[in-house]
Tab-separated table of C-alpha atoms in Angstrom:
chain	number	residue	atom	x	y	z
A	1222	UNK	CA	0.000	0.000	0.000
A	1223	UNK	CA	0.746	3.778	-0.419
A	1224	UNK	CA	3.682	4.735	-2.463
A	1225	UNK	CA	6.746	7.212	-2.469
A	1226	UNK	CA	5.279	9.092	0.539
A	1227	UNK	CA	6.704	6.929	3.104
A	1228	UNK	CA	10.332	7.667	3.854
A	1229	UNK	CA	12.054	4.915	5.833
A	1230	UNK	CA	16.010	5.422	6.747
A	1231	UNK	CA	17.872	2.723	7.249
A	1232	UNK	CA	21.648	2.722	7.917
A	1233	UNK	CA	23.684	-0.407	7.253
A	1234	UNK	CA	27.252	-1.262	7.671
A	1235	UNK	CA	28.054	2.460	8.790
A	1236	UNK	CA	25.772	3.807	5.474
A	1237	UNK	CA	22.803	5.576	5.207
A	1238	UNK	CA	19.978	5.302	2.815
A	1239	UNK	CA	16.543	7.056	3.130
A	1240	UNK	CA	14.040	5.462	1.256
A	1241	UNK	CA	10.737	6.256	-0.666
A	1242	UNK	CA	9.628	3.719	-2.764
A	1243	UNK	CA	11.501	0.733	-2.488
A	1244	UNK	CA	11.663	-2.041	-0.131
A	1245	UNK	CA	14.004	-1.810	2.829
A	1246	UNK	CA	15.540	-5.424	1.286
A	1247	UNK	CA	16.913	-3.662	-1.452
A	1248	UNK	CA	20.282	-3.589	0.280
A	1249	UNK	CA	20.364	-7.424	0.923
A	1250	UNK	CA	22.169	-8.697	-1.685
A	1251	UNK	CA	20.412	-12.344	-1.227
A	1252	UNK	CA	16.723	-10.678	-0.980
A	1253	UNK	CA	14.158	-10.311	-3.642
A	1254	UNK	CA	12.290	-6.939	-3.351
A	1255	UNK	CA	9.136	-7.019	-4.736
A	1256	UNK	CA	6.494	-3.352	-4.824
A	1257	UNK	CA	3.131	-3.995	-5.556
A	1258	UNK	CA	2.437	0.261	-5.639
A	1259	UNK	CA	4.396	2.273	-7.688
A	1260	UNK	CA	5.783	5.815	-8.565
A	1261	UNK	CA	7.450	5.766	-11.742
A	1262	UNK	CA	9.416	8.395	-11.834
A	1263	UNK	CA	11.238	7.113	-8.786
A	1264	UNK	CA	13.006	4.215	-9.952
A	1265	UNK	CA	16.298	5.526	-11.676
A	1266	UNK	CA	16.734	7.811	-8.882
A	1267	UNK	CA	18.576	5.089	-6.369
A	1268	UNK	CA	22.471	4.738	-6.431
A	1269	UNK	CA	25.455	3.157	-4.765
A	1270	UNK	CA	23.545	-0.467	-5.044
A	1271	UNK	CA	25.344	-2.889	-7.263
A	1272	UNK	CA	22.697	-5.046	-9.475
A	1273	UNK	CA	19.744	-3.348	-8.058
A	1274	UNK	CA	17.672	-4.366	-11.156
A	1275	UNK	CA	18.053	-8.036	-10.923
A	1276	UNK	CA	16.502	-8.557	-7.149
A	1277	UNK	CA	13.485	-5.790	-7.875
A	1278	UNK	CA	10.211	-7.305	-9.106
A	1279	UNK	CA	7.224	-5.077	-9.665
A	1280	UNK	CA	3.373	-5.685	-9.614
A	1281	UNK	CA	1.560	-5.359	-12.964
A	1282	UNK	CA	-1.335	-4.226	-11.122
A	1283	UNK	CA	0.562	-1.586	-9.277
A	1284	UNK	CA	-1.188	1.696	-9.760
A	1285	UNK	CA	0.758	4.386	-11.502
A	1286	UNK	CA	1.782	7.863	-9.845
A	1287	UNK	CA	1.581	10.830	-12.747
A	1288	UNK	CA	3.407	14.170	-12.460
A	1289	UNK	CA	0.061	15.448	-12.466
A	1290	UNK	CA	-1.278	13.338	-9.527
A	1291	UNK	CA	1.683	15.063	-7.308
A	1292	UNK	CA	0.668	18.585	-8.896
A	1293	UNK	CA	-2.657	18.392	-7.894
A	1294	UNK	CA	-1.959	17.042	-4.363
A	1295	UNK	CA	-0.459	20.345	-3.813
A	1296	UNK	CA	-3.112	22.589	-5.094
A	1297	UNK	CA	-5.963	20.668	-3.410
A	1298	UNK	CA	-3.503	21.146	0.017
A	1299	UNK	CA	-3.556	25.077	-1.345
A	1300	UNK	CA	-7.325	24.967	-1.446
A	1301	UNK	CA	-7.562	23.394	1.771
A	1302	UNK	CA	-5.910	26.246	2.922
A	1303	UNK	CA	-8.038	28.604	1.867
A	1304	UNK	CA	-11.360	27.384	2.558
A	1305	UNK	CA	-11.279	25.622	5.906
A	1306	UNK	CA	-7.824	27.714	7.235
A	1307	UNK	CA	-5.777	24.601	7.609
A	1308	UNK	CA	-4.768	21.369	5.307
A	1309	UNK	CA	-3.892	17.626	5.441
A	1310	UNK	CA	-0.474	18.336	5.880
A	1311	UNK	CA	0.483	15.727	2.785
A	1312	UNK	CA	3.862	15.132	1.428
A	1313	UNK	CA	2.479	16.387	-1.965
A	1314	UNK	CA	3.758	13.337	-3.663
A	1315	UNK	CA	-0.030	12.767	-5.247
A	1316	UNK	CA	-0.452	9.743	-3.426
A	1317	UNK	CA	-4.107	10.829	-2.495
A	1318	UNK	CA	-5.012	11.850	-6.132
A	1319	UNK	CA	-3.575	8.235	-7.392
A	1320	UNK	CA	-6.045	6.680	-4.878
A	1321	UNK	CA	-9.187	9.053	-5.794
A	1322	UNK	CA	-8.467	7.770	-9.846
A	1323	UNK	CA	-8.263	4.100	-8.473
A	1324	UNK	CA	-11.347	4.102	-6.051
A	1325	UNK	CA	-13.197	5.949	-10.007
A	1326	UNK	CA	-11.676	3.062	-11.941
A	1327	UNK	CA	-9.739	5.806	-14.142
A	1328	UNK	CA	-6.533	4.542	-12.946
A	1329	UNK	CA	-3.846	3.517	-15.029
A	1330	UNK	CA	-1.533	0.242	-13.882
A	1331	UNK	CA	1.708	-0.832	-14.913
A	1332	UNK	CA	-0.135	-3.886	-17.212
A	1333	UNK	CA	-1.873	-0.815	-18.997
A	1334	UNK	CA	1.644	1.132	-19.914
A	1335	UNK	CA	3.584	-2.125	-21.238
A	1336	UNK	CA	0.495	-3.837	-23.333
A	1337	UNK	CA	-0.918	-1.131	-26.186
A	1338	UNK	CA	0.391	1.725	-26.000
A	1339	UNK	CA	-1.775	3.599	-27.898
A	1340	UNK	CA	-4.810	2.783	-25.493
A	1341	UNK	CA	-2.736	4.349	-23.026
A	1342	UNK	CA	-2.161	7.219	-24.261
A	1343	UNK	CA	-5.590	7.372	-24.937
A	1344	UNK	CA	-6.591	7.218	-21.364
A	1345	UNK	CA	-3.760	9.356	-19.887
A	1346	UNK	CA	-4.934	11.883	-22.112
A	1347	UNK	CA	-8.378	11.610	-20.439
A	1348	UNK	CA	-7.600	10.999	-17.048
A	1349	UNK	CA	-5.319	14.103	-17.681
A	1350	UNK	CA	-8.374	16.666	-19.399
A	1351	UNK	CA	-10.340	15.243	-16.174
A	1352	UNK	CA	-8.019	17.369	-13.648
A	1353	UNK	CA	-7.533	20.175	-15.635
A	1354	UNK	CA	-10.946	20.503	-15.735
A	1355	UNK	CA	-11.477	20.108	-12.392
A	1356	UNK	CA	-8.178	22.214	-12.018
A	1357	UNK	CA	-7.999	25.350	-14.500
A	1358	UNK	CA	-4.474	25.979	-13.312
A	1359	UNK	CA	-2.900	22.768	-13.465
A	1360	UNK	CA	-0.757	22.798	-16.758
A	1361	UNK	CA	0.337	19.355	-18.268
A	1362	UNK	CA	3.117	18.427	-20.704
A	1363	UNK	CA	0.516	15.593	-22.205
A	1364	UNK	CA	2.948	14.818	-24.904
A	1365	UNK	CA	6.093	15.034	-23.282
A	1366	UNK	CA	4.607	13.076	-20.271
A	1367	UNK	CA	3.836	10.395	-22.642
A	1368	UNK	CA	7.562	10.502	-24.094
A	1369	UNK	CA	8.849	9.846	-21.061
A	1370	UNK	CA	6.317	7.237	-19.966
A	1371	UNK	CA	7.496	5.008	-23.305
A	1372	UNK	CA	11.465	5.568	-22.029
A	1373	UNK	CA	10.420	4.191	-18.305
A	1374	UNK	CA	8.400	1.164	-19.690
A	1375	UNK	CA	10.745	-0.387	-21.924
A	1376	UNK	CA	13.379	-0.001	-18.929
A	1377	UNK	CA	10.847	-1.321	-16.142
A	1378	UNK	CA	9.667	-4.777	-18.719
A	1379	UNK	CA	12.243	-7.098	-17.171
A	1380	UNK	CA	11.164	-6.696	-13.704
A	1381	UNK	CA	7.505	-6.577	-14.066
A	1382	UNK	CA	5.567	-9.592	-13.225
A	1383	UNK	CA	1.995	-11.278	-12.413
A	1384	UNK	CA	2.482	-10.359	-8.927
A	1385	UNK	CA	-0.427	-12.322	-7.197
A	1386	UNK	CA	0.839	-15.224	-9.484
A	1387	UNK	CA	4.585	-14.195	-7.856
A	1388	UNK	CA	3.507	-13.946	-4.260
A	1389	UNK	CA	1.523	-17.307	-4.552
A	1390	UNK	CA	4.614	-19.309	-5.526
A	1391	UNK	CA	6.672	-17.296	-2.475
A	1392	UNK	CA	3.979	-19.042	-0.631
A	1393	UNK	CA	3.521	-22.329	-2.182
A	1394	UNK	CA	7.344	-22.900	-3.242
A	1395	UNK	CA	10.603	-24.381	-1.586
A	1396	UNK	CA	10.577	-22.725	1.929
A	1397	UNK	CA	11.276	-18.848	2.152
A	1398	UNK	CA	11.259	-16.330	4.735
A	1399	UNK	CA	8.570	-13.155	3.707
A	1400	UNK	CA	8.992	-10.080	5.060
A	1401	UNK	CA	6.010	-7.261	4.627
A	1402	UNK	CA	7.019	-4.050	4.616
A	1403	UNK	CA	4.214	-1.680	5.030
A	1404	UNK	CA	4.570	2.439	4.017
A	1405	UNK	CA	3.405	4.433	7.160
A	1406	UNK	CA	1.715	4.237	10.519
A	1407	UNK	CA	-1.211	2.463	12.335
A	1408	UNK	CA	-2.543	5.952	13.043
A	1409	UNK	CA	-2.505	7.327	9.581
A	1410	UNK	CA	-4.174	3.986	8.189
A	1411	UNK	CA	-7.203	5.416	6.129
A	1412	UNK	CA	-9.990	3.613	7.973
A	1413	UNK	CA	-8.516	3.407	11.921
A	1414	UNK	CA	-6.749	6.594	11.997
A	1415	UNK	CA	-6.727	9.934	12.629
A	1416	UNK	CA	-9.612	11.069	9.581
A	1417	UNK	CA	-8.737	13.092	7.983
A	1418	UNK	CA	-5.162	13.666	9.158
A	1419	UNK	CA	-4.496	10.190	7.523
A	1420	UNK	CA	-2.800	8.611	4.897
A	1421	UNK	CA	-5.289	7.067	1.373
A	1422	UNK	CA	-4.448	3.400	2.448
A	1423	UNK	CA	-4.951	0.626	4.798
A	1424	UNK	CA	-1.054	0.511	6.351
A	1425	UNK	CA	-2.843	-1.549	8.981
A	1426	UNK	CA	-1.912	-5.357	9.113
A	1427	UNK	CA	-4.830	-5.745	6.497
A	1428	UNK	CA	-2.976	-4.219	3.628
A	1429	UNK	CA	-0.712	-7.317	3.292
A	1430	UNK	CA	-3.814	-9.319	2.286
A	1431	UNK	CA	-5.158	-6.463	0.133
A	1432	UNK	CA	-2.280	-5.045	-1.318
A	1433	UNK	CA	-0.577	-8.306	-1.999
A	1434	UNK	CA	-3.226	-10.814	-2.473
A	1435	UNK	CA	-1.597	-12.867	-0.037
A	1436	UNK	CA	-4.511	-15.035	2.200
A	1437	UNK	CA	-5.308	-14.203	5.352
A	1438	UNK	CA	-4.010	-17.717	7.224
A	1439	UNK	CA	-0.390	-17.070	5.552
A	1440	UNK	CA	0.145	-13.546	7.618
A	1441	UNK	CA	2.461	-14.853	10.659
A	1442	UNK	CA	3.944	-12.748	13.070
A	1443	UNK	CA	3.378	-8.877	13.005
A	1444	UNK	CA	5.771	-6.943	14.255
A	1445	UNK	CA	4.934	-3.662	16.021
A	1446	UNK	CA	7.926	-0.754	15.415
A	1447	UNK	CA	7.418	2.328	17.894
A	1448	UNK	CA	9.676	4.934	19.291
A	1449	UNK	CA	9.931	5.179	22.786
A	1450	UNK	CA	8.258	8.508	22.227
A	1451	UNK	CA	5.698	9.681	20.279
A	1452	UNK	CA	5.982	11.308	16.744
A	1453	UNK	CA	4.011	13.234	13.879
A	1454	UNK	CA	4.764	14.728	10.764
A	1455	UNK	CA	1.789	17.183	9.917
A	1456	UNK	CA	-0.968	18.305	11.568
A	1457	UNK	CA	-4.050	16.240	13.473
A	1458	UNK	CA	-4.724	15.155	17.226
A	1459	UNK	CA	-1.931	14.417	19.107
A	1460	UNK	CA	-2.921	14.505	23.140
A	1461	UNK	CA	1.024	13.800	24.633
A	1462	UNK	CA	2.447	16.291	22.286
A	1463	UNK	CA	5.019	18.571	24.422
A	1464	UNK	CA	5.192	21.790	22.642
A	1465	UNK	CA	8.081	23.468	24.861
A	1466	UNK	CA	11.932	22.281	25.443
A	1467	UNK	CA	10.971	18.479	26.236
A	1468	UNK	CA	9.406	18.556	22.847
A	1469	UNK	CA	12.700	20.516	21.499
A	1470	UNK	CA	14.531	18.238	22.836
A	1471	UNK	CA	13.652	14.992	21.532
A	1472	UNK	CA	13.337	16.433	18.002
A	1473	UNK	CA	16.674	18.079	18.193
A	1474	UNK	CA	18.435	14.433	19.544
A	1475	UNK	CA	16.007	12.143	17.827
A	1476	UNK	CA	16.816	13.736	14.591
A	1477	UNK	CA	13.342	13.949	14.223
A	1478	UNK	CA	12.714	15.037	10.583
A	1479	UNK	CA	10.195	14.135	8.095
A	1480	UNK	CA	12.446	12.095	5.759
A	1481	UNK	CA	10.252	12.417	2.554
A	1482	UNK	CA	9.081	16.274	3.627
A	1483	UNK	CA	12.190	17.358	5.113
A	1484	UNK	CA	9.648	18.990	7.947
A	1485	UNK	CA	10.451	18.878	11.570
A	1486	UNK	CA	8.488	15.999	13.403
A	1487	UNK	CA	6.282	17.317	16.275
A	1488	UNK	CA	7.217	15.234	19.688
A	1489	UNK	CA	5.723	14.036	22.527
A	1490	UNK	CA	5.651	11.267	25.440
A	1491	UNK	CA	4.880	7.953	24.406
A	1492	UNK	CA	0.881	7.500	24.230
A	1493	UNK	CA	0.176	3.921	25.312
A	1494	UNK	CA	-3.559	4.458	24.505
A	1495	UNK	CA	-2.517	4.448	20.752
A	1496	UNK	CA	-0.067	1.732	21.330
A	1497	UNK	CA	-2.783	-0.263	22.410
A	1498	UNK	CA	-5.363	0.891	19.803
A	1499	UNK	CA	-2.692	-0.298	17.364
A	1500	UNK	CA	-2.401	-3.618	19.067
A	1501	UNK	CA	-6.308	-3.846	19.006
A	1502	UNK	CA	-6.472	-3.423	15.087
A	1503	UNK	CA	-3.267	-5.556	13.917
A	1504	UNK	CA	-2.431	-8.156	16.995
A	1505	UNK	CA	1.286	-7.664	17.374
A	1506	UNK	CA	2.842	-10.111	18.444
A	1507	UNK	CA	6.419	-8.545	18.938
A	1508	UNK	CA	6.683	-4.997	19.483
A	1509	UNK	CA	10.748	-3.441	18.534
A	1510	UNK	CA	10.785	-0.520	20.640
A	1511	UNK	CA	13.414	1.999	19.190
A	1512	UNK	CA	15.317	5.376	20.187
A	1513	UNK	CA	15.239	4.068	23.803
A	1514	UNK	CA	18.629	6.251	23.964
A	1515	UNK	CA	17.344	9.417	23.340
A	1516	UNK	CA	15.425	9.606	26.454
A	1517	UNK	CA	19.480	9.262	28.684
A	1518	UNK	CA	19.623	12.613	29.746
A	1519	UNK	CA	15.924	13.351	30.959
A	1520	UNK	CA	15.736	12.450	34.682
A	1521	UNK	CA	12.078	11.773	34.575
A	1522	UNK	CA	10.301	10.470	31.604
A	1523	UNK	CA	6.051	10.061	31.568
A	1524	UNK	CA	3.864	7.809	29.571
A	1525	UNK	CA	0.410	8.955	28.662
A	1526	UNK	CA	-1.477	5.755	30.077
A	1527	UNK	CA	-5.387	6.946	29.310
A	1528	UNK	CA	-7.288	8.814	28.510
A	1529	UNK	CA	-10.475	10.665	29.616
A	1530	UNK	CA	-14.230	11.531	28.152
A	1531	UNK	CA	-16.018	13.778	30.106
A	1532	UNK	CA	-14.566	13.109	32.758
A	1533	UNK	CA	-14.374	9.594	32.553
A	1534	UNK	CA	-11.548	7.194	31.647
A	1535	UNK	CA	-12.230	4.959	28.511
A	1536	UNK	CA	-10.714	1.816	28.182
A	1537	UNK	CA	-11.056	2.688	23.661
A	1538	UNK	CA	-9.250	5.321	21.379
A	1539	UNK	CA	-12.593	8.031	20.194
């Protein structure tokens, strides 16, 4: 699920890499990384891996990502804005838009750019008049768009396969070891989290089934990853948030910066009542707790442990 909004850093042997779009595995020289959503234009961008290529395999059913899908992610953010005096707080990368031309079947997938062509272009072109009529500012390059789409099919063939076809002989075959990597948080899953201040996918434990057409009774252990504070990028609720030098303070030795924004991360004490929710919704049964280290030089740290409703504790997340 989701695309190249998610930013995941990962440092190995002493190097750093901050990804977008593809798999953490990448790196492992013995793995098999395989996306089943996709942003084109973000697969020649990654360097200083040897044979890359060979161990990526991508989902002909992964939905495409258009310049003008990131374009008008921005402007609906600028609208936002303007109407209700405060936005989504997106990453812009038109991962929202790319979901909205899905959910009205006017989507175009990676089996649609590398069969005929021509019908392609034919419905770019008219997903493409659809924004700019719903957007009389939004300018696109139809032809040149298409020019470049041609270059980035012929160079993505090799790696594109049936990918429920691929994941059910992962499953079926000699023994492996799978490893789901979802994009994103429990809280910003579509459905469970914070709406509106979400994401436009299920990055709950659900999306391996749904995003990778793997059955229910195959999903395994489900490992939990959470700081040992609490973090958001962008606006919505956040009721530990510590918006004085505590907060500084974590953000400043956490590093705490949006890796696919560049924005700060707000910071807070870790909320156990949204720890819990997540637990409630995808049954961890592992939880890595990271960052522990950042919390050395505070002499007292607190954990939000409840919270109340009119007065009340609740034992839920409202």
């Amino acid at each position: 699920q989701g695309g190249n909004n998610a930013g995941h850093t990962v440092v190995v042997d002493g190097k750093e890499y901050d990804f977008h779009l593809f798999p953490s595995g990448i790196i492992n020289p013995k793995a098999i990384s395989f996306i089943a959503q996709l942003n084109y234009s973000s697969l020649y961008l990654l360097t200083g891996l040897k044979d890359w290529e060979k161990r990526l395999i991508i989902s002909d059913r992964a939905h495409i990502v258009f310049d003008f899908h990131q374009a008008v992610d921005g402007l609906q953010e600028v609208q936002r804005q303007a109407q209700e005096g405060k936005n989504i707080g997106t990453t812009k990368k038109g991962i929202g838009p790319t979901y909205s031309s899905k959910a009205a079947r006017t989507g175009l997938r990676i089996c649609d750019l590398l069969s005929d062509f021509d019908e392609f272009s034919s419905r770019f072109k008219n997903l493409a008049q659809q924004y700019k009529s719903m957007f009389p500012t939004l300018e696109i390059d139809i032809e040149g768009q298409l020019k470049k789409l041609k270059g980035y099919a012929e160079k993505i063939r090799p790696m594109v396969r049936d990918g429920v076809y691929f994941m059910y002989e992962a499953l079926h075959g000699s023994p492996k070891k799978i490893l789901v990597e979802g994009a994103n948080a429990a809280l910003l899953d579509i459905d469970f989290g914070t709406y509106p201040f979400v994401t436009s996918s299920n990055c709950t434990v659900g999306g391996v089934c749904t995003g990778l057409g793997v059955p229910p009774q195959h999903v395994g252990d489900v490992y939990g990853v959470v700081k040992a504070y609490t973090t958001r990028v962008g606006i919505g609720a956040f009721p530990t948030e510590q918006i004085n030098e505590i907060g500084d303070l974590l953000q400043s030795r956490g590093h705490e910066w949006g890796v696919t924004t560049g924005r700060k991360r707000r910071c807070g004490w870790l909320d156990l009542v949204i720890l819990k929710y997540a637990h409630m919704i995808n049954g961890f049964t592992a939880l890595a707790l990271t960052k522990l280290d950042i919390l050395d030089v505070l002499d007292e740290i607190k954990i939000g442990v409840a919270y109340k409703l009119g007065g009340k504790r609740i034992p839920y997340f409202p």
